[in-house]
């Protein structure tokens, strides 16, 4: 019997030498030391032995079993280590290889202007306000001092979805909403957003475009504050050498109202002016409707078209370029403002 054990140990030793991977090793383990393996079978033979030989044989079988298990375990570790080394070797990264080019998007030119002006005005202490694009006639017109039969409503041909609801024609209704929200407290806001008009008769107009509204209300706000703010904004957008020119104009929500022009150098070297935005001091009636006493509070407001800024800055001939997502157009604005 002990002979048999010795042979078994030797046989395993030989077979182990030939094992090439973990699967083969597992097969070996099952064949010898699992419940139905050869070593367990030897234990079964214990019954055939004379009583006095049984303990010695039993413990010999156990020793052999333990030895085999240890050897198998060691082999397993060895195989695992080798497999790890091989995979590390195989997956070695060559850091000198050229990388794949990563196609990066660009920020839309309209958003670049919006972000740029937001930065400027937040730096001046303004808050950024927001309002709905589907707006109530009351905020869009009436609170902006355009009563139902006001002829100036024709200045802003509109899309109505029902008799009291329309796509906002300007960002000015956010003035009304913010005034009501601030409940008579001083405020400084800018509000960028999309606006809609039935007006697309030439390539520089679109039925949908983008505006930024500005509104400041406080005690002792004068026209001088407005002028200084406009000059800061225009120089920030177009360069420190620019001048502005104010022309008297009319908006129902401001009094006095102005049209603001920015200076530029013509091809012949002369200085020219081109219209860029509308502005004015907040109309007393607008203040009153918004919950501010016009004898105590004054304000100024302005509304600027974002497309117009980009068109003037870069000489773009067709406003539809902004909305058609042609990468050849959009990618030209990579890093322009940052
Ligand atoms: N809401 C005007 C428009 O869309 C622009 C405008 C002009 C806004 C003067 C203002 C302002 O706040 O004071 O044509």
Coordinates of C-alpha atoms and ligand atoms in Angstrom, one line a residue:
X1 CA 0.0 0.0 0.0
X2 CA 2.7 2.5 0.9
X3 CA 4.3 1.5 -2.4
X4 CA 1.2 2.6 -4.1
X5 CA 1.2 6.0 -2.3
X6 CA 4.8 6.5 -3.3
X7 CA 4.0 5.8 -7.0
X8 CA 1.1 8.1 -6.9
X9 CA 3.2 10.9 -5.6
X10 CA 5.8 10.3 -8.2
X11 CA 3.2 10.2 -11.0
X12 CA 1.7 13.5 -9.8
X13 CA 5.2 15.0 -9.8
X14 CA 5.7 14.0 -13.4
X15 CA 2.3 15.2 -14.6
X16 CA 2.7 18.4 -12.8
X17 CA 5.8 19.1 -14.8
X18 CA 3.8 18.9 -18.0
X19 CA 1.0 21.2 -16.8
X20 CA 1.0 24.3 -19.0
X21 CA -1.9 26.4 -17.7
X22 CA -4.5 26.8 -14.9
X23 CA -7.1 24.6 -16.7
X24 CA -4.8 21.7 -16.9
X25 CA -3.8 22.2 -13.3
X26 CA -7.5 22.2 -12.2
X27 CA -8.0 18.9 -14.1
X28 CA -5.1 17.4 -12.2
X29 CA -6.5 18.6 -8.9
X30 CA -9.9 17.0 -9.7
X31 CA -8.3 13.8 -10.8
X32 CA -6.3 13.4 -7.5
X33 CA -7.5 15.3 -4.6
X34 CA -11.3 16.0 -5.2
X35 CA -13.9 13.8 -3.4
X36 CA -13.8 11.2 -6.2
X37 CA -10.1 11.6 -6.9
X38 CA -7.5 8.9 -6.7
X39 CA -6.3 9.8 -3.2
X40 CA -9.8 9.7 -1.8
X41 CA -10.2 6.3 -3.4
X42 CA -7.2 5.1 -1.5
X43 CA -8.9 6.1 1.7
X44 CA -11.8 3.8 0.6
X45 CA -9.4 0.9 0.7
X46 CA -8.8 1.4 4.4
X47 CA -11.6 -1.0 5.1
X48 CA -9.8 -3.9 3.4
X49 CA -6.8 -3.6 5.7
X50 CA -6.2 -5.4 8.9
X51 CA -7.3 -3.2 11.8
X52 CA -3.8 -2.5 13.2
X53 CA -2.5 -1.2 9.9
X54 CA -5.4 1.2 9.4
X55 CA -4.2 4.2 11.5
X56 CA -0.7 4.3 9.9
X57 CA -2.1 4.0 6.4
X58 CA -4.8 6.6 7.0
X59 CA -2.3 9.1 8.3
X60 CA 0.1 8.3 5.4
X61 CA -2.7 9.0 2.9
X62 CA -3.5 12.2 4.6
X63 CA 0.1 13.3 4.5
X64 CA 0.3 12.5 0.8
X65 CA -3.0 14.4 0.2
X66 CA -1.6 17.4 2.0
X67 CA 1.6 17.4 0.2
X68 CA -0.2 17.1 -3.1
X69 CA -2.4 20.1 -2.2
X70 CA 0.6 22.2 -1.3
X71 CA 2.4 21.3 -4.5
X72 CA -0.7 22.1 -6.5
X73 CA -1.1 25.4 -4.7
X74 CA 2.4 26.4 -5.3
X75 CA 2.1 25.5 -9.0
X76 CA -1.1 27.6 -9.2
X77 CA 0.7 30.6 -7.8
X78 CA 3.5 30.1 -10.2
X79 CA 1.1 29.9 -13.2
X80 CA -0.8 33.0 -12.1
X81 CA 2.3 35.0 -11.7
X82 CA 3.5 33.9 -15.1
X83 CA 0.1 34.8 -16.7
X84 CA 0.3 38.3 -15.1
X85 CA 3.8 38.9 -16.3
X86 CA 2.9 37.8 -19.8
X87 CA -0.1 40.1 -20.0
X88 CA 1.9 43.0 -18.7
X89 CA 4.5 42.3 -21.3
X90 CA 1.9 42.1 -24.0
X91 CA 0.0 45.2 -23.0
X92 CA 3.0 47.4 -22.7
X93 CA 2.2 50.9 -23.9
X94 CA 4.5 52.7 -26.3
X95 CA 4.3 56.2 -25.1
X96 CA 6.3 57.4 -28.1
X97 CA 3.5 56.6 -30.6
X98 CA 1.7 59.6 -32.0
X99 CA -1.8 60.1 -30.3
X100 CA -5.1 60.1 -32.1
X101 CA -6.3 63.6 -33.0
X102 CA -9.2 64.6 -30.7
X103 CA -11.9 66.6 -32.5
X104 CA -13.0 69.4 -30.3
X105 CA -16.2 71.4 -30.7
X106 CA -16.2 75.2 -30.7
X107 CA -18.5 77.6 -28.7
X108 CA -21.1 79.1 -31.0
X109 CA -20.3 82.7 -31.9
X110 CA -23.6 83.9 -30.3
X111 CA -22.8 82.1 -27.1
X112 CA -19.3 83.5 -27.1
X113 CA -20.7 87.1 -27.2
X114 CA -23.3 86.2 -24.5
X115 CA -20.7 84.7 -22.2
X116 CA -18.3 87.6 -22.9
X117 CA -21.0 90.2 -21.9
X118 CA -22.1 88.2 -19.0
X119 CA -18.6 88.2 -17.7
X120 CA -18.4 92.0 -18.2
X121 CA -21.6 92.7 -16.4
X122 CA -21.3 90.3 -13.6
X123 CA -17.9 92.0 -13.0
X124 CA -19.9 95.3 -12.7
X125 CA -22.2 93.8 -10.1
X126 CA -25.2 92.8 -12.3
X127 CA -27.2 89.6 -11.9
X128 CA -28.2 87.4 -14.9
X129 CA -32.0 87.1 -15.3
X130 CA -34.1 84.8 -17.3
X131 CA -37.7 84.7 -18.6
X132 CA -39.9 82.5 -20.8
X133 CA -39.8 82.6 -24.6
X134 CA -43.6 81.9 -24.8
X135 CA -44.7 85.1 -23.0
X136 CA -47.9 86.7 -21.9
X137 CA -49.0 89.8 -23.9
X138 CA -49.2 91.6 -20.5
X139 CA -45.4 91.3 -19.8
X140 CA -44.3 91.6 -23.4
X141 CA -46.3 94.7 -24.2
X142 CA -48.6 96.2 -21.6
X143 CA -46.1 96.4 -18.7
X144 CA -43.6 97.8 -21.3
X145 CA -46.1 100.7 -21.7
X146 CA -47.6 99.4 -25.0
X147 CA -51.3 99.3 -24.4
X148 CA -53.5 97.1 -26.6
X149 CA -54.1 99.7 -29.2
X150 CA -50.7 101.2 -29.1
X151 CA -49.4 101.9 -32.6
X152 CA -45.8 101.0 -31.7
X153 CA -46.9 97.4 -31.4
X154 CA -46.6 97.4 -35.2
X155 CA -42.8 97.9 -34.7
X156 CA -42.7 94.3 -33.5
X157 CA -44.8 92.0 -35.7
X158 CA -45.6 89.0 -33.5
X159 CA -46.4 85.3 -33.4
X160 CA -49.5 84.8 -31.2
X161 CA -50.5 81.3 -30.1
X162 CA -53.7 82.6 -28.6
X163 CA -55.0 86.1 -28.1
X164 CA -53.0 86.7 -24.9
X165 CA -49.9 84.5 -25.5
X166 CA -47.1 85.1 -28.0
X167 CA -43.5 84.3 -28.6
X168 CA -41.8 87.2 -27.0
X169 CA -40.7 89.9 -29.4
X170 CA -37.9 91.2 -27.2
X171 CA -36.2 90.4 -24.0
X172 CA -37.8 93.5 -22.4
X173 CA -40.6 91.5 -20.6
X174 CA -37.9 90.2 -18.3
X175 CA -37.6 93.8 -17.1
X176 CA -41.2 93.6 -15.9
X177 CA -40.9 90.2 -14.4
X178 CA -37.7 91.1 -12.5
X179 CA -39.2 94.4 -11.2
X180 CA -42.2 92.5 -9.8
X181 CA -39.9 89.9 -8.3
X182 CA -37.6 92.5 -6.6
X183 CA -40.6 94.1 -5.0
X184 CA -39.3 97.7 -5.1
X185 CA -35.7 97.0 -4.3
X186 CA -32.8 98.4 -6.4
X187 CA -31.6 96.0 -9.1
X188 CA -29.1 95.6 -11.9
X189 CA -29.7 92.7 -14.4
X190 CA -28.8 91.6 -17.8
X191 CA -30.9 89.1 -19.6
X192 CA -29.7 87.2 -22.7
X193 CA -32.3 85.2 -24.7
X194 CA -34.1 84.3 -27.9
X195 CA -36.8 86.6 -29.3
X196 CA -39.2 86.1 -32.3
X197 CA -40.7 88.4 -34.9
X198 CA -42.5 88.0 -38.2
X199 CA -39.8 89.8 -40.0
X200 CA -37.5 88.0 -42.4
X201 CA -37.6 90.0 -45.6
X202 CA -33.9 90.2 -46.1
X203 CA -30.8 88.1 -45.3
X204 CA -29.9 90.2 -42.3
X205 CA -33.2 89.5 -40.6
X206 CA -34.5 86.3 -39.2
X207 CA -37.9 85.4 -37.5
X208 CA -35.8 84.3 -34.5
X209 CA -32.8 86.1 -33.1
X210 CA -31.0 86.8 -29.9
X211 CA -31.0 89.9 -27.6
X212 CA -29.4 91.0 -24.4
X213 CA -31.5 93.2 -22.2
X214 CA -30.0 95.4 -19.5
X215 CA -31.8 97.1 -16.7
X216 CA -30.7 99.1 -13.7
X217 CA -33.0 100.7 -11.1
X218 CA -31.8 102.6 -8.1
X219 CA -32.0 106.1 -6.5
X220 CA -30.3 108.9 -8.4
X221 CA -29.7 107.0 -11.6
X222 CA -28.9 109.5 -14.4
X223 CA -28.5 109.5 -18.1
X224 CA -24.7 109.8 -17.4
X225 CA -24.7 106.3 -15.8
X226 CA -26.4 104.9 -19.0
X227 CA -23.9 106.6 -21.2
X228 CA -20.9 105.4 -19.3
X229 CA -22.2 101.8 -19.2
X230 CA -22.9 101.9 -23.0
X231 CA -19.4 103.1 -23.7
X232 CA -17.9 100.4 -21.5
X233 CA -19.9 97.8 -23.2
X234 CA -19.1 99.0 -26.8
X235 CA -15.4 99.3 -26.0
X236 CA -15.4 95.8 -24.4
X237 CA -17.0 94.4 -27.6
X238 CA -15.2 96.3 -30.3
X239 CA -12.0 97.7 -28.8
X240 CA -10.8 100.6 -26.6
X241 CA -10.5 103.1 -29.5
X242 CA -14.2 103.1 -30.2
X243 CA -16.6 106.0 -29.6
X244 CA -20.3 106.0 -29.3
X245 CA -22.9 108.5 -30.7
X246 CA -26.3 108.8 -29.2
X247 CA -29.3 109.9 -31.4
X248 CA -32.7 110.7 -30.0
X249 CA -35.2 108.0 -30.7
X250 CA -38.4 106.5 -29.5
X251 CA -39.3 103.5 -27.4
X252 CA -42.5 103.3 -25.4
X253 CA -40.7 101.9 -22.4
X254 CA -37.9 104.6 -22.1
X255 CA -38.0 108.4 -21.9
X256 CA -35.7 109.8 -23.2
X257 CA -34.8 107.1 -25.6
X258 CA -31.7 106.8 -27.8
X259 CA -30.3 104.9 -30.6
X260 CA -26.7 104.1 -30.0
X261 CA -24.1 104.1 -32.8
X262 CA -20.6 102.8 -32.7
X263 CA -17.7 104.5 -34.5
X264 CA -15.6 102.7 -37.1
X265 CA -12.9 103.7 -39.6
X266 CA -14.1 103.7 -43.2
X267 CA -12.0 102.5 -46.1
X268 CA -11.1 106.1 -47.0
X269 CA -9.9 106.7 -43.4
X270 CA -12.9 108.8 -42.3
X271 CA -14.8 108.0 -39.1
X272 CA -18.3 106.5 -39.7
X273 CA -21.0 105.5 -37.2
X274 CA -23.2 102.4 -37.4
X275 CA -26.3 101.7 -35.3
X276 CA -25.8 99.0 -32.7
X277 CA -28.5 99.2 -30.0
X278 CA -31.4 101.0 -28.4
X279 CA -31.5 102.4 -24.9
X280 CA -33.0 105.0 -22.6
X281 CA -34.1 106.0 -19.1
X282 CA -36.8 103.8 -17.8
X283 CA -40.3 105.4 -18.5
X284 CA -42.0 106.5 -15.2
X285 CA -45.0 104.5 -16.2
X286 CA -42.9 101.3 -16.6
X287 CA -41.4 102.0 -13.1
X288 CA -44.9 102.5 -11.6
X289 CA -46.3 99.3 -13.1
X290 CA -43.3 97.4 -11.9
X291 CA -43.9 98.6 -8.3
X292 CA -41.3 101.5 -8.1
X293 CA -42.2 105.1 -7.2
X294 CA -40.8 107.1 -10.1
X295 CA -40.3 110.1 -7.8
X296 CA -37.8 108.1 -5.7
X297 CA -36.4 105.6 -8.2
X298 CA -34.9 106.1 -11.7
X299 CA -33.4 103.6 -14.1
X300 CA -31.9 103.0 -17.4
X301 CA -32.3 100.1 -19.9
X302 CA -30.8 98.9 -23.1
X303 CA -31.5 96.1 -25.6
X304 CA -28.8 94.8 -28.0
X305 CA -29.0 92.3 -30.8
X306 CA -26.4 89.6 -30.4
X307 CA -26.3 88.5 -34.1
X308 CA -25.8 92.2 -35.0
X309 CA -22.7 92.4 -32.9
X310 CA -21.1 89.3 -34.6
X311 CA -22.2 90.5 -38.0
X312 CA -20.6 93.9 -37.5
X313 CA -17.5 92.5 -35.9
X314 CA -16.7 89.9 -38.6
X315 CA -18.6 91.2 -41.7
X316 CA -21.1 88.3 -42.0
X317 CA -23.5 88.7 -44.9
X318 CA -26.3 86.3 -44.0
X319 CA -27.9 85.9 -40.6
X320 CA -29.0 82.3 -41.4
X321 CA -25.4 81.2 -41.0
X322 CA -25.9 81.4 -37.3
X323 CA -28.7 78.8 -37.3
X324 CA -27.7 76.2 -39.9
X325 CA -25.0 74.5 -37.9
X326 CA -22.5 74.5 -40.8
X327 CA -19.2 73.5 -39.2
X328 CA -17.2 75.4 -41.9
X329 CA -18.8 78.6 -40.6
X330 CA -18.8 77.8 -36.8
X331 CA -15.2 76.6 -36.6
X332 CA -14.0 79.9 -37.8
X333 CA -14.9 81.3 -34.4
X334 CA -12.6 78.9 -32.6
X335 CA -10.9 80.8 -29.7
X336 CA -11.9 84.2 -31.1
X337 CA -13.0 85.5 -27.7
X338 CA -10.9 83.5 -25.4
Ligands
LIG1 N1 -36.8 96.1 -26.8 C1 -36.2 96.9 -27.9 C2 -36.3 96.1 -29.2 O1 -36.4 94.9 -29.2 C3 -34.8 97.1 -27.6 C4 -34.7 98.1 -26.5 C5 -34.6 99.4 -26.7 C6 -34.6 97.6 -25.2 C7 -34.4 100.3 -25.7 C8 -34.5 98.5 -24.2 C9 -34.4 99.8 -24.4 O2 -34.4 98.1 -22.9 O3 -34.3 100.7 -23.4 O4 -36.3 96.7 -30.2

